[in-house]
PDB file of C-alpha atoms and ligand atoms in Angstrom:
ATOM      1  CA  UNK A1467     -13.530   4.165  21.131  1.00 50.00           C
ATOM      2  CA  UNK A1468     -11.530   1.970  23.555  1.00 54.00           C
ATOM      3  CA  UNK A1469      -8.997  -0.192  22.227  1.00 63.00           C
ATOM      4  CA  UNK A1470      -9.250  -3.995  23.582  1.00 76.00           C
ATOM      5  CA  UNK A1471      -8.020  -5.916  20.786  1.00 95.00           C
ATOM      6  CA  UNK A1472      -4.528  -5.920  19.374  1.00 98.00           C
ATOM      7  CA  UNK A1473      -2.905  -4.550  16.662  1.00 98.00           C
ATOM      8  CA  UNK A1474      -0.488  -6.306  14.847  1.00 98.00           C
ATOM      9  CA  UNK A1475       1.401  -5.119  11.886  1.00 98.00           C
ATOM     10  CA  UNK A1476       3.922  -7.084   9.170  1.00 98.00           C
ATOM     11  CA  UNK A1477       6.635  -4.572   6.970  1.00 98.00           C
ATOM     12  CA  UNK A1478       9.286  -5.496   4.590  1.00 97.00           C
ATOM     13  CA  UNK A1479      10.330  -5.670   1.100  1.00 94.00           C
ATOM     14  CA  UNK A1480       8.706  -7.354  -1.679  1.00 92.00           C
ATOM     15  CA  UNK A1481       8.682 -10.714  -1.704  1.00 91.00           C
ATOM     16  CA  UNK A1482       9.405 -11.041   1.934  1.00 94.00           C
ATOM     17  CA  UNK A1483       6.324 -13.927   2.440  1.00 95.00           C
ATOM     18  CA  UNK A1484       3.798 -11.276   4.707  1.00 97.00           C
ATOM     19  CA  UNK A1485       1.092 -12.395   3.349  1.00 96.00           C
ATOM     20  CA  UNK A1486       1.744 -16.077   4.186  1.00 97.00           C
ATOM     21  CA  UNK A1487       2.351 -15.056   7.520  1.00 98.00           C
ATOM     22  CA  UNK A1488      -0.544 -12.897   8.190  1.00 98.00           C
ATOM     23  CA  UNK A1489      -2.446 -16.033   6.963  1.00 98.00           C
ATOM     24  CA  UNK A1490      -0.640 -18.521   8.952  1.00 98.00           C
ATOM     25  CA  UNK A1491      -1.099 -16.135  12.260  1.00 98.00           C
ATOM     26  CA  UNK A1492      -4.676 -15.672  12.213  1.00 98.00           C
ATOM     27  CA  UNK A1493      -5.133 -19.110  11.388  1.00 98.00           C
ATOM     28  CA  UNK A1494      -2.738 -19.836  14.736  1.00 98.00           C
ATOM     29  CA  UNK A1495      -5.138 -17.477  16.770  1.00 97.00           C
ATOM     30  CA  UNK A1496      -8.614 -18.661  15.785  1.00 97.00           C
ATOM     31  CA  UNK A1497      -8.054 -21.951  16.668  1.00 97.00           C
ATOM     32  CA  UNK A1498      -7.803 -20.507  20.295  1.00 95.00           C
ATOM     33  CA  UNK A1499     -10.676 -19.245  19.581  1.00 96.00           C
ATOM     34  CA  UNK A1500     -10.327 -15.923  19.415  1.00 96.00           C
ATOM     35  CA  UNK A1501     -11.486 -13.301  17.084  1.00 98.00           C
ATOM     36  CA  UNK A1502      -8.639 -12.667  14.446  1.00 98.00           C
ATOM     37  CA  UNK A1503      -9.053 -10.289  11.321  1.00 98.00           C
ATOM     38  CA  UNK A1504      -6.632 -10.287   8.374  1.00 98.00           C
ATOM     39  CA  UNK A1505      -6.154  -7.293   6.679  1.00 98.00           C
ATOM     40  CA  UNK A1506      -3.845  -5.554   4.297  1.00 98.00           C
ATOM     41  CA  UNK A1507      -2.394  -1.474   2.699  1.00 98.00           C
ATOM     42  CA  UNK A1508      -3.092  -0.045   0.515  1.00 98.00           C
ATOM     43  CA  UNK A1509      -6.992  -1.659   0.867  1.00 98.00           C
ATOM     44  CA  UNK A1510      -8.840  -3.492   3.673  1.00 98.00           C
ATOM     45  CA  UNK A1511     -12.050  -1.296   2.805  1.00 98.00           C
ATOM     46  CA  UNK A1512     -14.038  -0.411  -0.527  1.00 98.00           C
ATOM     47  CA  UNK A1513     -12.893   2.974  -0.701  1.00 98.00           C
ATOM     48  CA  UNK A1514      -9.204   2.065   0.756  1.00 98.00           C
ATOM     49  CA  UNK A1515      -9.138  -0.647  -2.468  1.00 98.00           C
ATOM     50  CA  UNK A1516      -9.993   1.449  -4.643  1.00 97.00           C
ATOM     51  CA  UNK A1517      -7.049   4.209  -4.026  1.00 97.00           C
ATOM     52  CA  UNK A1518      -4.950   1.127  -4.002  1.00 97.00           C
ATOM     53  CA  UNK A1519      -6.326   0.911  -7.634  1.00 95.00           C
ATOM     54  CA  UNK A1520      -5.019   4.878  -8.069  1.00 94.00           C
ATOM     55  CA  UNK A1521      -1.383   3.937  -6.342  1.00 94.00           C
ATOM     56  CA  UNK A1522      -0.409   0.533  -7.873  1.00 92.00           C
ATOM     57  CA  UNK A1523      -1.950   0.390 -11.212  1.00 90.00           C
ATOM     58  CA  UNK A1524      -1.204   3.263 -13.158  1.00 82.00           C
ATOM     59  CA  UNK A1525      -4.492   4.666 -13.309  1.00 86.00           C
ATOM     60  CA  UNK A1526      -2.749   8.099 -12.708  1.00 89.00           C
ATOM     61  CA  UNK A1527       0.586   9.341 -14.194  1.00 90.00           C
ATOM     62  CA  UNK A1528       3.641   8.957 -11.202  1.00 89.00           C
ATOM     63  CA  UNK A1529       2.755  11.252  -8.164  1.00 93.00           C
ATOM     64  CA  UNK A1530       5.047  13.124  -6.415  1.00 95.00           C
ATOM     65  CA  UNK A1531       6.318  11.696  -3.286  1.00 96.00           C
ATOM     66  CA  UNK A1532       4.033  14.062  -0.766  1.00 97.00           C
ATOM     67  CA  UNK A1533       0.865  13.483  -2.664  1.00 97.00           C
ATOM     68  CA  UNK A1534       1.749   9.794  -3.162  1.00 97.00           C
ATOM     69  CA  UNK A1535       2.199   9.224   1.105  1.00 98.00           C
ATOM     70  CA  UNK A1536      -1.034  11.759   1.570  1.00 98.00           C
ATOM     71  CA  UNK A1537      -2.559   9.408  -0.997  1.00 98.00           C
ATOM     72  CA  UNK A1538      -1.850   5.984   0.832  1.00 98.00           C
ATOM     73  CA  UNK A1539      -2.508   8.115   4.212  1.00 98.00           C
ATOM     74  CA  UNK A1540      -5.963   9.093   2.851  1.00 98.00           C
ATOM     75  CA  UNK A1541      -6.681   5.687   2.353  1.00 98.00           C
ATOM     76  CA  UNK A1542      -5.124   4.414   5.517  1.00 98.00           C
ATOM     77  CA  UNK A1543      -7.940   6.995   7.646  1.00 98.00           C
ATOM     78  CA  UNK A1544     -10.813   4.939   5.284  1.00 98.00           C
ATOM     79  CA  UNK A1545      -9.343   1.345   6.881  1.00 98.00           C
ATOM     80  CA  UNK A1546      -8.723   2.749  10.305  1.00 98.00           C
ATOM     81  CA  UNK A1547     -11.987   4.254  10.820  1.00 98.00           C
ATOM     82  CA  UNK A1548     -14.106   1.648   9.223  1.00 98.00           C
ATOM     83  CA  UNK A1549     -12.183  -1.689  10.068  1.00 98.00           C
ATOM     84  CA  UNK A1550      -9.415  -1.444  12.384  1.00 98.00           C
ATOM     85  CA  UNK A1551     -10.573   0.675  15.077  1.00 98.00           C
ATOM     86  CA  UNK A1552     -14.148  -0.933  15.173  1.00 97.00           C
ATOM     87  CA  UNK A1553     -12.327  -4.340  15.475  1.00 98.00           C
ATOM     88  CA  UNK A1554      -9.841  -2.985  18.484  1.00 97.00           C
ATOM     89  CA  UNK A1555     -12.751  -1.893  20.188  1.00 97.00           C
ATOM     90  CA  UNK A1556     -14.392  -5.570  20.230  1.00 96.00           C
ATOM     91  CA  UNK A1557     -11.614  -7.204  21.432  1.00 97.00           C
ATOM     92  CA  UNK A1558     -10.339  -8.994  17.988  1.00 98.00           C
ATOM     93  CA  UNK A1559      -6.338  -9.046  16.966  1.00 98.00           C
ATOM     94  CA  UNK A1560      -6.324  -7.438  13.682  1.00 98.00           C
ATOM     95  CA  UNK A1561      -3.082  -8.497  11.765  1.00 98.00           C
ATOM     96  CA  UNK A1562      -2.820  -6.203   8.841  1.00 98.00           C
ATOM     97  CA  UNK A1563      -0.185  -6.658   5.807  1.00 98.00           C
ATOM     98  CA  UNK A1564       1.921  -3.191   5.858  1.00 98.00           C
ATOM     99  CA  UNK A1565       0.847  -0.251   7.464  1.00 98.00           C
ATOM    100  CA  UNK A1566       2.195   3.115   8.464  1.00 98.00           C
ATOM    101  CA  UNK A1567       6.078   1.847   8.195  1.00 98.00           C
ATOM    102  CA  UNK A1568       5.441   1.509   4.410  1.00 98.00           C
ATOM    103  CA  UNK A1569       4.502   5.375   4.021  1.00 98.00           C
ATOM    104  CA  UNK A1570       8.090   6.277   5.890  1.00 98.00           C
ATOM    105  CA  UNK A1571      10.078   3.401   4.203  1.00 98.00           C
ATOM    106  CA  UNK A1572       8.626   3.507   0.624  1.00 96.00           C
ATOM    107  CA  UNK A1573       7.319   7.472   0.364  1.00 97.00           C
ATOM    108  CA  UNK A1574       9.823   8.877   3.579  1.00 96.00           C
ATOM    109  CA  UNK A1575      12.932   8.312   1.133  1.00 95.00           C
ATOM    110  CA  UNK A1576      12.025  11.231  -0.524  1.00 96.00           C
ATOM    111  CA  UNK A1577      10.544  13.121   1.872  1.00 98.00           C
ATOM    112  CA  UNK A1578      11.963  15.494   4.947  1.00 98.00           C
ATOM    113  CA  UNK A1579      11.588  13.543   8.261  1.00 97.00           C
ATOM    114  CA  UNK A1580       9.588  16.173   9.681  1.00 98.00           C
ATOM    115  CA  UNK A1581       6.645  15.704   6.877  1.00 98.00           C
ATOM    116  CA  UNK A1582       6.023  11.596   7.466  1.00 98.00           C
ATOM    117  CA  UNK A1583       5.911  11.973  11.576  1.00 98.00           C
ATOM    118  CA  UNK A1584       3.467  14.793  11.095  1.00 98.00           C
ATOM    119  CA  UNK A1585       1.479  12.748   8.448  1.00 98.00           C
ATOM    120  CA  UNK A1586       2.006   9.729  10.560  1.00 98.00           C
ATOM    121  CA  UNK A1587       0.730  11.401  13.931  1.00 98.00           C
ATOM    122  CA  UNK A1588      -2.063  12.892  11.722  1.00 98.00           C
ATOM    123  CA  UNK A1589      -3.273   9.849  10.483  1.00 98.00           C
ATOM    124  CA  UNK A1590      -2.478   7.203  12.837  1.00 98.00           C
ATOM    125  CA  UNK A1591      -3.714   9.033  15.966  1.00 98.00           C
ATOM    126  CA  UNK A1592      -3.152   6.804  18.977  1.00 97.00           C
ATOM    127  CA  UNK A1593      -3.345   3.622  17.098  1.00 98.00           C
ATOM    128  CA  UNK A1594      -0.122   2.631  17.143  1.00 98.00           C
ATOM    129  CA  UNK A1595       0.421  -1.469  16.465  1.00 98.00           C
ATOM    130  CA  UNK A1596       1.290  -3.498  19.549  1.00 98.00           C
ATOM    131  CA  UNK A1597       3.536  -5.318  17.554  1.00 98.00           C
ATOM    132  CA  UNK A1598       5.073  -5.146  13.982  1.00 98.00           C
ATOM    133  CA  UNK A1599       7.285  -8.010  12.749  1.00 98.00           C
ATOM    134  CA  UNK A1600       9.513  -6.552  10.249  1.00 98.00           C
ATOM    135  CA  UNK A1601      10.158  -9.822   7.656  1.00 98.00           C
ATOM    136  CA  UNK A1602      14.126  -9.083   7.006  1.00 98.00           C
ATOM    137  CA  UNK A1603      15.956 -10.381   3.301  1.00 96.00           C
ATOM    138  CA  UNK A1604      17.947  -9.081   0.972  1.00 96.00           C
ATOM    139  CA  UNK A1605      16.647  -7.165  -1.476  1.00 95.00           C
ATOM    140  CA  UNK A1606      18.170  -9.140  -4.265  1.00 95.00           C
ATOM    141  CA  UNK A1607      16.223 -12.213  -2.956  1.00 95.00           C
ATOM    142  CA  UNK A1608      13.044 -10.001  -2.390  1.00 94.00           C
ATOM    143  CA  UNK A1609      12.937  -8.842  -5.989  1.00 93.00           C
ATOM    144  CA  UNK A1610      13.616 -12.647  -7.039  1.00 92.00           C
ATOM    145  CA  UNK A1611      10.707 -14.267  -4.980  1.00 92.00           C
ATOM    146  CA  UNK A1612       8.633 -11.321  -6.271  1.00 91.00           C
ATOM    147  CA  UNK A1613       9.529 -12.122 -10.022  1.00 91.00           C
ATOM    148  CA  UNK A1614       8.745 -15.967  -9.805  1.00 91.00           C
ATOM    149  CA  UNK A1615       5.639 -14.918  -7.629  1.00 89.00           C
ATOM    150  CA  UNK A1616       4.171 -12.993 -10.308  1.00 89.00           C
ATOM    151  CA  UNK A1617       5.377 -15.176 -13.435  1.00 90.00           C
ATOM    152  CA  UNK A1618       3.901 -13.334 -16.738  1.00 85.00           C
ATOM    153  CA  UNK A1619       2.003 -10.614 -14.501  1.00 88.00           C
ATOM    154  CA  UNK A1620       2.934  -6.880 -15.021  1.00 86.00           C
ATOM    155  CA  UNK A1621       5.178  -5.591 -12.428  1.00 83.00           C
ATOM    156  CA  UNK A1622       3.471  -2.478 -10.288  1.00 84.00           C
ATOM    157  CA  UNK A1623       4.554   0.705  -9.798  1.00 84.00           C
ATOM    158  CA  UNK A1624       7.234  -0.393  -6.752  1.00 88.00           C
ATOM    159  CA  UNK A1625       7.584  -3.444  -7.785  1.00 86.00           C
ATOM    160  CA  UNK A1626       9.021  -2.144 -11.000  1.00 84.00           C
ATOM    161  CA  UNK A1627      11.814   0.465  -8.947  1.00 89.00           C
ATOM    162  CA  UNK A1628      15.590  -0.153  -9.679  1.00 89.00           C
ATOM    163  CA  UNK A1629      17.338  -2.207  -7.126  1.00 92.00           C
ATOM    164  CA  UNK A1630      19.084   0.385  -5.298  1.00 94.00           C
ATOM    165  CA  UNK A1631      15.468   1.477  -3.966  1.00 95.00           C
ATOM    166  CA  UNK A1632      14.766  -1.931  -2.819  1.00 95.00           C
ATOM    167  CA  UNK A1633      17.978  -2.120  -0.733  1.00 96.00           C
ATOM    168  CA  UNK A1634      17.316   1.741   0.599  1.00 96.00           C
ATOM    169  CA  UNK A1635      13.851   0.068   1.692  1.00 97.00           C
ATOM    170  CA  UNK A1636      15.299  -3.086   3.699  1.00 97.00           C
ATOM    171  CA  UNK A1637      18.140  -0.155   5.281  1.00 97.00           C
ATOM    172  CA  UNK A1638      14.306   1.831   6.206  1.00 98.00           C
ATOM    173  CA  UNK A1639      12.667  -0.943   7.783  1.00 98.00           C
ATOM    174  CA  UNK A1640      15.675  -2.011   9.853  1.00 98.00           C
ATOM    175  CA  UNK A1641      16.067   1.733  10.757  1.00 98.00           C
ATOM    176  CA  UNK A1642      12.579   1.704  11.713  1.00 98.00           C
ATOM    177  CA  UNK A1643      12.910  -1.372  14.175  1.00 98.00           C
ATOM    178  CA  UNK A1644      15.721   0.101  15.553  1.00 98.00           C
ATOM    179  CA  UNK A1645      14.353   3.553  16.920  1.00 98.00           C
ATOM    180  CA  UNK A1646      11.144   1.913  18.077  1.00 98.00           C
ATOM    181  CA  UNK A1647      12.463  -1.489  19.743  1.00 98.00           C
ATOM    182  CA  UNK A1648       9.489  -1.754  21.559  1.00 97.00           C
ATOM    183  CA  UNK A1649       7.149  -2.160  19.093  1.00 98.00           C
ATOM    184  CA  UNK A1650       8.757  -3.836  16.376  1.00 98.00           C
ATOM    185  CA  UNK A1651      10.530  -7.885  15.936  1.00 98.00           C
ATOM    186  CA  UNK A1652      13.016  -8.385  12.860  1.00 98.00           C
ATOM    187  CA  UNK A1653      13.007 -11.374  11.296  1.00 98.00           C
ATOM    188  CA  UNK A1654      14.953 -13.402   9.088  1.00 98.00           C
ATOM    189  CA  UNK A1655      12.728 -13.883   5.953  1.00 97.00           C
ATOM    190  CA  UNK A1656      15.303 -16.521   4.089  1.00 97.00           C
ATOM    191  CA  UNK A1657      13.866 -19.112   6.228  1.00 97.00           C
ATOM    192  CA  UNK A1658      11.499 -21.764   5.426  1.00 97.00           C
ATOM    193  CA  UNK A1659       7.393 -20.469   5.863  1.00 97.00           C
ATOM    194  CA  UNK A1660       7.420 -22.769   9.118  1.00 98.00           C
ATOM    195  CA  UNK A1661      10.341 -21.406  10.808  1.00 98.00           C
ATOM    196  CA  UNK A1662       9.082 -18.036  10.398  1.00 98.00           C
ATOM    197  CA  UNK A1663       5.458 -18.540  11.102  1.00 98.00           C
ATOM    198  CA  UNK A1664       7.004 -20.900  14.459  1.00 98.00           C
ATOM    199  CA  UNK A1665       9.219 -17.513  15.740  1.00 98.00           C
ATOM    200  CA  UNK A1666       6.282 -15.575  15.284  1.00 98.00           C
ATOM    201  CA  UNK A1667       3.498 -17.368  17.196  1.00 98.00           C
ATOM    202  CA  UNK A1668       6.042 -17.724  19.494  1.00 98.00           C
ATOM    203  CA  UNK A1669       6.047 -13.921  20.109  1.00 98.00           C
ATOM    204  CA  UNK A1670       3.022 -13.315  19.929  1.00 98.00           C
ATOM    205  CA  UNK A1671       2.442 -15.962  22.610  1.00 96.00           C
ATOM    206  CA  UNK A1672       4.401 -14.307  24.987  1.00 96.00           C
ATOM    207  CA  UNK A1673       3.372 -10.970  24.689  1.00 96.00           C
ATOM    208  CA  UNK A1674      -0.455 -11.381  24.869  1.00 96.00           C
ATOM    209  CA  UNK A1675      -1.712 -14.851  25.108  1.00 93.00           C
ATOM    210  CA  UNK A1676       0.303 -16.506  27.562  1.00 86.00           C
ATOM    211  CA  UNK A1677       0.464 -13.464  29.945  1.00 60.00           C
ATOM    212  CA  UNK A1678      -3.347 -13.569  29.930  1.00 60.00           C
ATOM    213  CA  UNK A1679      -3.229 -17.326  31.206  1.00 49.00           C
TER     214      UNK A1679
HETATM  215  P1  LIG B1904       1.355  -5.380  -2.410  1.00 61.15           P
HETATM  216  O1  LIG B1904       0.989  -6.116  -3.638  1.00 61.15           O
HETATM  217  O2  LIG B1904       0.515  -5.563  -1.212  1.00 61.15           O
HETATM  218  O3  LIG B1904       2.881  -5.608  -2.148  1.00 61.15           O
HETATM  219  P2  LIG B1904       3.589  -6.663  -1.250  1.00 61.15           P
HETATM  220  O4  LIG B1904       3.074  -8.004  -1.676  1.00 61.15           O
HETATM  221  O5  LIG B1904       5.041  -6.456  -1.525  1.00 61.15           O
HETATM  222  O6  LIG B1904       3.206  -6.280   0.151  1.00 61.15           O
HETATM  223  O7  LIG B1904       1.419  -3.845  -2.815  1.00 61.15           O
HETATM  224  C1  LIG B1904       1.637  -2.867  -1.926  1.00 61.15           C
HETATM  225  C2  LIG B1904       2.691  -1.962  -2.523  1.00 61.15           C
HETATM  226  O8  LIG B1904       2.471  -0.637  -2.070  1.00 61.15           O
HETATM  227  C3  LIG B1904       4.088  -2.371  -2.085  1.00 61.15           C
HETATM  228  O9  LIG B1904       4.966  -2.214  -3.182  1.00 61.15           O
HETATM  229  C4  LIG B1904       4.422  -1.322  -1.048  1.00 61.15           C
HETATM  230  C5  LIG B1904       3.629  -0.123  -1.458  1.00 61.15           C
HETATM  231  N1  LIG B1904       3.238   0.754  -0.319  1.00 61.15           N
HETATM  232  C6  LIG B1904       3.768   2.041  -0.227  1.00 61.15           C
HETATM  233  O10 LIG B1904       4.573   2.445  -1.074  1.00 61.15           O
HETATM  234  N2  LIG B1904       3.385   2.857   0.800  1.00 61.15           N
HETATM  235  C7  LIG B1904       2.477   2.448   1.745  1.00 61.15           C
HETATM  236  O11 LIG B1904       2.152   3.215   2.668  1.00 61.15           O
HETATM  237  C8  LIG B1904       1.932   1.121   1.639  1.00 61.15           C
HETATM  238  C9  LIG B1904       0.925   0.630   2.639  1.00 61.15           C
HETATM  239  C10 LIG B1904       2.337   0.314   0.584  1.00 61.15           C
END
């Protein structure tokens, strides 16, 4: 299938406000009236939620780092073949909370190089985002926002990781940006929602909507 639309991806920590800003971007693009899809990993289809079920909520006793990625993989192939890559071939920007970074940041840790660029390559194929933004704090701050997020709510499974992880993650994701500078847009997450959401339209302006005017 041909790929019209555009992808765009958001990474980062916990707590790091993605989902506010996937919201507050295909809110942005729709009112140009275009066709704008929010999605999200683990999930975005039936199948994909319900492995998200298997990773996050302890339905299974801790994985091993290689079966955990092959698990999240397994469900990323589900949401590529029956949402994203149908919606790419319409035309419509789908803007998906986390994607393949996650695997290599979260899983790649513990993992040899070698094993998440062959998983990646094997699952991703040639749909590669356009665009990731990678949502930048410190991991202190993450885990903080996180907390008050979820008040009384039980922690998940990464969520619930010692602090030292969390910081190894933001040192991934920057990592990340920096050997593909291309693709992917740091930003500073301490911000207020508006001054985040008002440095990413303006992006995302640039790069697709007002070269096509
Ligand atoms: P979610 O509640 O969406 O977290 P957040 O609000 O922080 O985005 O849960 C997704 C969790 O799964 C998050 O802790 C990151 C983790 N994850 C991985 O470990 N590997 C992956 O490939 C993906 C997509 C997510």
């Amino acid at each position: 299938m041909a790929k019209l639309g555009r992808f765009i991806t958001f990474e980062g920590g916990e707590g790091a406000g993605k989902s506010t800003q996937v919201a507050r971007l295909v809110e942005r693009l729709r009112v140009l009236g275009l066709e704008a899809i929010a999605t999200r990993e683990p999930g975005g289809t039936p199948n994909a939620e319900a492995l998200r079920k298997v990773l996050l909520e302890g339905l299974v006793e801790k994985l091993s780092p290689a079966s955990e990625a092959m698990i999240f993989s397994a469900a990323r192939v589900d949401h590529l073949d029956k949402l994203i890559r149908p919606a790419l071939a319409r035309g419509a920007y789908v803007i998906c909370d986390r994607f393949a970074d996650s695997t290599r940041a979260y899983q790649g840790g513990a993992l040899p190089e070698n094993f998440i660029d062959q998983l990646e390559k094997l699952t991703v194929g040639e749909t590669v985002p356009d665009l990731t933004f990678i949502l930048d704090l410190p991991a202190e701050e993450g885990i903080a926002r996180a907390d008050a997020r979820r008040g009384n709510g039980k922690a998940d499974r990464f969520e619930s990781e010692a602090i030292e992880f969390h910081r190894g993650l933001r040192a991934a994701f920057l990592t990340i940006a920096e050997k593909n500078p291309q693709r992917c847009v740091v930003v500073d997450a301490r911000r207020s929602v508006d001054e985040i959401a008002s440095d990413i339209w303006t992006c995302v302006h640039a790069r697709f909507i007002g070269a096509q005017n």
